[in-house]
């Protein structure tokens, strides 16, 4: 038997850090949604009782460091499953980009193993398991649009955001989320208007959604990597309605309503930046079957 899961990338429409907690995690408030740029995660039965990861992308580990491996191990340990699985990851999402690629592969593995091994677990149960793997995994299990609080694992689902095009550009640097959080100072920051973002989405109000984009980590990444700032400027000059860095970066995205404008931004960036994509927002919940 064989199960195929799509693992879509996420973008942060807003990202706020409230304070550092005694357990050293940051308390966050993030509005996230999914985009039509996805890895393919193929799960199939293995005769031996082991987890085998396959990926042709040289930046993706094929051992227990892979978040998909950890997801499979967690399911096996939690439900005492003595079966093996081959997990083939066809990578489309850039790695270490602020797009939660690894977390989405882990979430797709949870959803896929739920089917492959007929576990009949709900998305809520899978999301709770996912929180043990990483802060973004719970969101990726639902793969919809949501407010994520706590360290990112407490999910309140929202309706899909207003339809638009998203142009993404990732400079050829990888950014470590840990490094950015270490350099981040919770004092003297301008917090994004999370409530305003949520009502823009609830009201299907594209213009207000664009105005409310905000990410408190952006200034840290921009100061460390000037190329990220340059990409933002190029996108704005090419006519983006709004531009923001996703997660801890370095990927920057533009929102635009018209396809021709998206193409103009894409063409303006291609010479400057190796990885540029034009996609649609998704923002709908993952189906369980
Ligand atoms: P986030 O937005 O959640 O911070 P990210 O998009 O910045 O994540 P990932 O693409 O998930 O980052 O990769 C971060 C690191 O995780 C990589 O350098 C890689 O070594 C490791 N990793 C583990 N599993 C995977 C996976 N399935 N795909 C990609 N990277 C993975």
mmCIF file of N, CA, C and O in Angstrom, residues 10-21 25-33 135-136 139 145-156 158 181 184 186 189-199 201 212-218 244-248:
data_model
loop_
_atom_site.group_PDB
_atom_site.id
_atom_site.type_symbol
_atom_site.label_atom_id
_atom_site.label_comp_id
_atom_site.label_asym_id
_atom_site.label_seq_id
_atom_site.Cartn_x
_atom_site.Cartn_y
_atom_site.Cartn_z
ATOM 1 N N UNK A 10 4.245 27.212 4.476
ATOM 2 C CA UNK A 10 3.447 28.258 5.147
ATOM 3 C C UNK A 10 4.144 29.602 5.002
ATOM 4 O O UNK A 10 5.360 29.660 4.836
ATOM 5 N N UNK A 11 3.350 30.648 5.070
ATOM 6 C CA UNK A 11 3.923 31.990 5.248
ATOM 7 C C UNK A 11 3.284 32.619 6.478
ATOM 8 O O UNK A 11 2.158 32.280 6.840
ATOM 9 N N UNK A 12 4.025 33.517 7.103
ATOM 10 C CA UNK A 12 3.478 34.278 8.228
ATOM 11 C C UNK A 12 2.910 35.569 7.692
ATOM 12 O O UNK A 12 3.642 36.373 7.113
ATOM 13 N N UNK A 13 1.611 35.778 7.906
ATOM 14 C CA UNK A 13 1.038 37.083 7.558
ATOM 15 C C UNK A 13 1.353 38.065 8.667
ATOM 16 O O UNK A 13 1.492 39.262 8.450
ATOM 17 N N UNK A 14 1.443 37.553 9.907
ATOM 18 C CA UNK A 14 1.987 38.372 10.988
ATOM 19 C C UNK A 14 2.726 37.466 11.960
ATOM 20 O O UNK A 14 2.425 36.279 12.077
ATOM 21 N N UNK A 15 3.747 38.039 12.574
ATOM 22 C CA UNK A 15 4.532 37.277 13.554
ATOM 23 C C UNK A 15 4.919 38.242 14.674
ATOM 24 O O UNK A 15 5.612 39.226 14.439
ATOM 25 N N UNK A 16 4.419 37.959 15.861
ATOM 26 C CA UNK A 16 4.745 38.803 17.015
ATOM 27 C C UNK A 16 5.368 37.933 18.104
ATOM 28 O O UNK A 16 4.987 36.771 18.270
ATOM 29 N N UNK A 17 6.342 38.485 18.800
ATOM 30 C CA UNK A 17 6.950 37.794 19.938
ATOM 31 C C UNK A 17 6.595 38.613 21.176
ATOM 32 O O UNK A 17 6.876 39.815 21.231
ATOM 33 N N UNK A 18 5.940 37.957 22.137
ATOM 34 C CA UNK A 18 5.447 38.712 23.296
ATOM 35 C C UNK A 18 6.484 38.788 24.411
ATOM 36 O O UNK A 18 6.749 39.853 24.945
ATOM 37 N N UNK A 19 7.062 37.658 24.766
ATOM 38 C CA UNK A 19 8.112 37.641 25.808
ATOM 39 C C UNK A 19 8.821 36.301 25.803
ATOM 40 O O UNK A 19 8.351 35.343 25.173
ATOM 41 N N UNK A 20 9.954 36.255 26.530
ATOM 42 C CA UNK A 20 10.679 34.989 26.647
ATOM 43 C C UNK A 20 10.189 34.280 27.896
ATOM 44 O O UNK A 20 10.099 34.879 28.964
ATOM 45 N N UNK A 21 9.847 33.005 27.783
ATOM 46 C CA UNK A 21 9.242 32.276 28.891
ATOM 47 C C UNK A 21 10.336 31.636 29.764
ATOM 48 O O UNK A 21 11.479 31.494 29.333
ATOM 49 N N UNK A 25 11.498 29.186 25.716
ATOM 50 C CA UNK A 25 10.782 29.398 24.455
ATOM 51 C C UNK A 25 10.240 30.826 24.459
ATOM 52 O O UNK A 25 10.060 31.427 25.532
ATOM 53 N N UNK A 26 9.984 31.356 23.266
ATOM 54 C CA UNK A 26 9.333 32.665 23.180
ATOM 55 C C UNK A 26 7.830 32.462 23.048
ATOM 56 O O UNK A 26 7.377 31.565 22.339
ATOM 57 N N UNK A 27 7.075 33.309 23.743
ATOM 58 C CA UNK A 27 5.619 33.301 23.606
ATOM 59 C C UNK A 27 5.306 34.107 22.350
ATOM 60 O O UNK A 27 5.711 35.274 22.244
ATOM 61 N N UNK A 28 4.606 33.486 21.391
ATOM 62 C CA UNK A 28 4.397 34.152 20.104
ATOM 63 C C UNK A 28 2.910 34.302 19.785
ATOM 64 O O UNK A 28 2.055 33.624 20.390
ATOM 65 N N UNK A 29 2.638 35.163 18.839
ATOM 66 C CA UNK A 29 1.293 35.302 18.248
ATOM 67 C C UNK A 29 1.522 35.409 16.747
ATOM 68 O O UNK A 29 2.121 36.393 16.297
ATOM 69 N N UNK A 30 1.115 34.385 16.011
ATOM 70 C CA UNK A 30 1.408 34.382 14.578
ATOM 71 C C UNK A 30 0.134 34.084 13.794
ATOM 72 O O UNK A 30 -0.622 33.201 14.182
ATOM 73 N N UNK A 31 -0.064 34.819 12.716
ATOM 74 C CA UNK A 31 -1.142 34.446 11.792
ATOM 75 C C UNK A 31 -0.443 33.806 10.589
ATOM 76 O O UNK A 31 0.427 34.413 9.962
ATOM 77 N N UNK A 32 -0.817 32.553 10.341
ATOM 78 C CA UNK A 32 -0.131 31.804 9.288
ATOM 79 C C UNK A 32 -1.146 31.263 8.289
ATOM 80 O O UNK A 32 -2.296 30.995 8.643
ATOM 81 N N UNK A 33 -0.673 31.064 7.064
ATOM 82 C CA UNK A 33 -1.516 30.432 6.052
ATOM 83 C C UNK A 33 -0.640 29.599 5.136
ATOM 84 O O UNK A 33 0.593 29.708 5.175
ATOM 85 N N UNK A 135 7.539 23.443 16.925
ATOM 86 C CA UNK A 135 6.478 24.420 17.199
ATOM 87 C C UNK A 135 5.545 24.654 16.011
ATOM 88 O O UNK A 135 4.388 25.014 16.197
ATOM 89 N N UNK A 136 6.049 24.484 14.762
ATOM 90 C CA UNK A 136 5.206 24.762 13.583
ATOM 91 C C UNK A 136 4.445 23.529 13.095
ATOM 92 O O UNK A 136 3.634 23.630 12.165
ATOM 93 N N UNK A 139 0.445 23.517 13.408
ATOM 94 C CA UNK A 139 -0.191 24.312 12.353
ATOM 95 C C UNK A 139 -0.207 23.532 11.043
ATOM 96 O O UNK A 139 -1.230 23.466 10.348
ATOM 97 N N UNK A 145 -5.516 28.176 7.691
ATOM 98 C CA UNK A 145 -5.113 29.521 8.073
ATOM 99 C C UNK A 145 -5.412 29.589 9.554
ATOM 100 O O UNK A 145 -6.461 29.100 9.993
ATOM 101 N N UNK A 146 -4.503 30.134 10.346
ATOM 102 C CA UNK A 146 -4.729 30.056 11.788
ATOM 103 C C UNK A 146 -3.948 31.112 12.543
ATOM 104 O O UNK A 146 -2.946 31.641 12.060
ATOM 105 N N UNK A 147 -4.453 31.371 13.760
ATOM 106 C CA UNK A 147 -3.671 32.108 14.752
ATOM 107 C C UNK A 147 -2.953 31.038 15.566
ATOM 108 O O UNK A 147 -3.580 30.108 16.084
ATOM 109 N N UNK A 148 -1.630 31.177 15.666
ATOM 110 C CA UNK A 148 -0.849 30.235 16.470
ATOM 111 C C UNK A 148 -0.284 30.988 17.667
ATOM 112 O O UNK A 148 0.345 32.036 17.504
ATOM 113 N N UNK A 149 -0.552 30.468 18.855
ATOM 114 C CA UNK A 149 -0.059 31.124 20.077
ATOM 115 C C UNK A 149 0.752 30.111 20.897
ATOM 116 O O UNK A 149 1.060 29.034 20.416
ATOM 117 N N UNK A 150 1.076 30.487 22.149
ATOM 118 C CA UNK A 150 1.971 29.652 22.945
ATOM 119 C C UNK A 150 3.350 29.751 22.330
ATOM 120 O O UNK A 150 3.821 30.841 21.980
ATOM 121 N N UNK A 151 4.030 28.616 22.121
ATOM 122 C CA UNK A 151 5.284 28.677 21.356
ATOM 123 C C UNK A 151 5.025 28.420 19.873
ATOM 124 O O UNK A 151 5.949 28.190 19.100
ATOM 125 N N UNK A 152 3.730 28.470 19.501
ATOM 126 C CA UNK A 152 3.317 28.289 18.101
ATOM 127 C C UNK A 152 2.434 27.073 17.943
ATOM 128 O O UNK A 152 1.908 26.816 16.862
ATOM 129 N N UNK A 153 2.267 26.303 19.035
ATOM 130 C CA UNK A 153 1.572 25.009 18.913
ATOM 131 C C UNK A 153 0.087 25.093 19.242
ATOM 132 O O UNK A 153 -0.644 24.117 19.034
ATOM 133 N N UNK A 154 -0.392 26.240 19.752
ATOM 134 C CA UNK A 154 -1.819 26.371 20.092
ATOM 135 C C UNK A 154 -2.530 27.027 18.915
ATOM 136 O O UNK A 154 -2.268 28.195 18.591
ATOM 137 N N UNK A 155 -3.398 26.266 18.286
ATOM 138 C CA UNK A 155 -3.940 26.676 16.981
ATOM 139 C C UNK A 155 -5.415 27.059 17.075
ATOM 140 O O UNK A 155 -6.237 26.288 17.569
ATOM 141 N N UNK A 156 -5.734 28.275 16.621
ATOM 142 C CA UNK A 156 -7.131 28.666 16.450
ATOM 143 C C UNK A 156 -7.336 28.889 14.965
ATOM 144 O O UNK A 156 -6.721 29.804 14.379
ATOM 145 N N UNK A 158 -8.737 29.947 11.332
ATOM 146 C CA UNK A 158 -9.383 31.134 10.758
ATOM 147 C C UNK A 158 -9.878 30.765 9.354
ATOM 148 O O UNK A 158 -9.411 29.773 8.776
ATOM 149 N N UNK A 181 16.389 34.336 16.832
ATOM 150 C CA UNK A 181 15.765 34.526 18.151
ATOM 151 C C UNK A 181 16.799 34.952 19.196
ATOM 152 O O UNK A 181 16.513 35.750 20.082
ATOM 153 N N UNK A 184 17.344 38.581 18.914
ATOM 154 C CA UNK A 184 16.122 39.375 19.028
ATOM 155 C C UNK A 184 15.960 39.903 20.455
ATOM 156 O O UNK A 184 16.159 39.183 21.428
ATOM 157 N N UNK A 186 13.305 41.628 23.052
ATOM 158 C CA UNK A 186 11.847 41.848 23.162
ATOM 159 C C UNK A 186 11.493 43.282 23.603
ATOM 160 O O UNK A 186 10.328 43.666 23.569
ATOM 161 N N UNK A 189 10.106 47.084 20.683
ATOM 162 C CA UNK A 189 9.743 46.662 19.331
ATOM 163 C C UNK A 189 8.331 47.139 19.001
ATOM 164 O O UNK A 189 7.496 47.278 19.885
ATOM 165 N N UNK A 190 8.112 47.393 17.717
ATOM 166 C CA UNK A 190 6.771 47.782 17.270
ATOM 167 C C UNK A 190 6.012 46.489 16.978
ATOM 168 O O UNK A 190 6.364 45.753 16.051
ATOM 169 N N UNK A 191 5.008 46.189 17.788
ATOM 170 C CA UNK A 191 4.270 44.937 17.615
ATOM 171 C C UNK A 191 3.287 45.047 16.452
ATOM 172 O O UNK A 191 2.619 46.075 16.306
ATOM 173 N N UNK A 192 3.173 44.005 15.645
ATOM 174 C CA UNK A 192 2.141 44.039 14.596
ATOM 175 C C UNK A 192 0.743 43.985 15.211
ATOM 176 O O UNK A 192 0.571 43.539 16.343
ATOM 177 N N UNK A 193 -0.231 44.438 14.452
ATOM 178 C CA UNK A 193 -1.612 44.470 14.921
ATOM 179 C C UNK A 193 -2.271 43.119 14.595
ATOM 180 O O UNK A 193 -2.958 42.973 13.581
ATOM 181 N N UNK A 194 -2.055 42.141 15.485
ATOM 182 C CA UNK A 194 -2.553 40.778 15.214
ATOM 183 C C UNK A 194 -4.077 40.766 15.125
ATOM 184 O O UNK A 194 -4.651 40.122 14.245
ATOM 185 N N UNK A 195 -4.725 41.493 16.042
ATOM 186 C CA UNK A 195 -6.209 41.519 16.034
ATOM 187 C C UNK A 195 -6.713 42.106 14.717
ATOM 188 O O UNK A 195 -7.679 41.625 14.133
ATOM 189 N N UNK A 196 -6.034 43.191 14.257
ATOM 190 C CA UNK A 196 -6.405 43.826 12.988
ATOM 191 C C UNK A 196 -6.252 42.850 11.832
ATOM 192 O O UNK A 196 -7.083 42.818 10.913
ATOM 193 N N UNK A 197 -5.179 42.048 11.860
ATOM 194 C CA UNK A 197 -4.966 41.051 10.799
ATOM 195 C C UNK A 197 -6.088 40.016 10.808
ATOM 196 O O UNK A 197 -6.630 39.642 9.762
ATOM 197 N N UNK A 198 -6.441 39.583 12.027
ATOM 198 C CA UNK A 198 -7.499 38.559 12.126
ATOM 199 C C UNK A 198 -8.824 39.114 11.603
ATOM 200 O O UNK A 198 -9.527 38.446 10.839
ATOM 201 N N UNK A 199 -9.153 40.393 11.963
ATOM 202 C CA UNK A 199 -10.441 40.884 11.448
ATOM 203 C C UNK A 199 -10.384 41.112 9.944
ATOM 204 O O UNK A 199 -11.385 40.886 9.256
ATOM 205 N N UNK A 201 -8.902 39.210 7.841
ATOM 206 C CA UNK A 201 -9.154 37.877 7.252
ATOM 207 C C UNK A 201 -10.627 37.501 7.424
ATOM 208 O O UNK A 201 -11.270 37.038 6.479
ATOM 209 N N UNK A 212 -1.825 45.271 7.346
ATOM 210 C CA UNK A 212 -1.551 44.694 8.670
ATOM 211 C C UNK A 212 -0.420 43.672 8.672
ATOM 212 O O UNK A 212 -0.137 43.068 9.712
ATOM 213 N N UNK A 213 0.218 43.426 7.519
ATOM 214 C CA UNK A 213 1.343 42.485 7.509
ATOM 215 C C UNK A 213 2.426 43.009 8.454
ATOM 216 O O UNK A 213 2.728 44.205 8.457
ATOM 217 N N UNK A 214 3.007 42.126 9.261
ATOM 218 C CA UNK A 214 4.081 42.577 10.161
ATOM 219 C C UNK A 214 4.813 41.392 10.757
ATOM 220 O O UNK A 214 4.205 40.349 11.030
ATOM 221 N N UNK A 215 6.129 41.555 10.960
ATOM 222 C CA UNK A 215 6.949 40.464 11.483
ATOM 223 C C UNK A 215 8.062 41.078 12.337
ATOM 224 O O UNK A 215 8.940 41.764 11.804
ATOM 225 N N UNK A 216 8.027 40.850 13.640
ATOM 226 C CA UNK A 216 9.015 41.492 14.519
ATOM 227 C C UNK A 216 10.431 40.944 14.315
ATOM 228 O O UNK A 216 11.390 41.569 14.774
ATOM 229 N N UNK A 217 10.562 39.792 13.669
ATOM 230 C CA UNK A 217 11.913 39.244 13.453
ATOM 231 C C UNK A 217 12.592 39.866 12.235
ATOM 232 O O UNK A 217 13.799 39.710 12.032
ATOM 233 N N UNK A 218 11.789 40.579 11.429
ATOM 234 C CA UNK A 218 12.319 41.088 10.169
ATOM 235 C C UNK A 218 13.530 41.997 10.374
ATOM 236 O O UNK A 218 14.543 41.856 9.689
ATOM 237 N N UNK A 244 6.653 41.200 2.887
ATOM 238 C CA UNK A 244 7.066 40.828 4.247
ATOM 239 C C UNK A 244 8.011 39.639 4.192
ATOM 240 O O UNK A 244 7.923 38.801 3.291
ATOM 241 N N UNK A 245 8.893 39.563 5.200
ATOM 242 C CA UNK A 245 9.722 38.364 5.352
ATOM 243 C C UNK A 245 8.889 37.309 6.077
ATOM 244 O O UNK A 245 8.127 37.621 6.985
ATOM 245 N N UNK A 246 9.044 36.042 5.679
ATOM 246 C CA UNK A 246 8.300 34.968 6.357
ATOM 247 C C UNK A 246 9.145 34.344 7.468
ATOM 248 O O UNK A 246 10.342 34.101 7.276
ATOM 249 N N UNK A 247 8.540 34.097 8.611
ATOM 250 C CA UNK A 247 9.231 33.456 9.731
ATOM 251 C C UNK A 247 10.492 34.212 10.099
ATOM 252 O O UNK A 247 10.487 35.444 10.187
ATOM 253 N N UNK A 248 11.589 33.471 10.281
ATOM 254 C CA UNK A 248 12.851 34.132 10.594
ATOM 255 C C UNK A 248 13.657 34.398 9.325
ATOM 256 O O UNK A 248 14.815 34.782 9.381
#
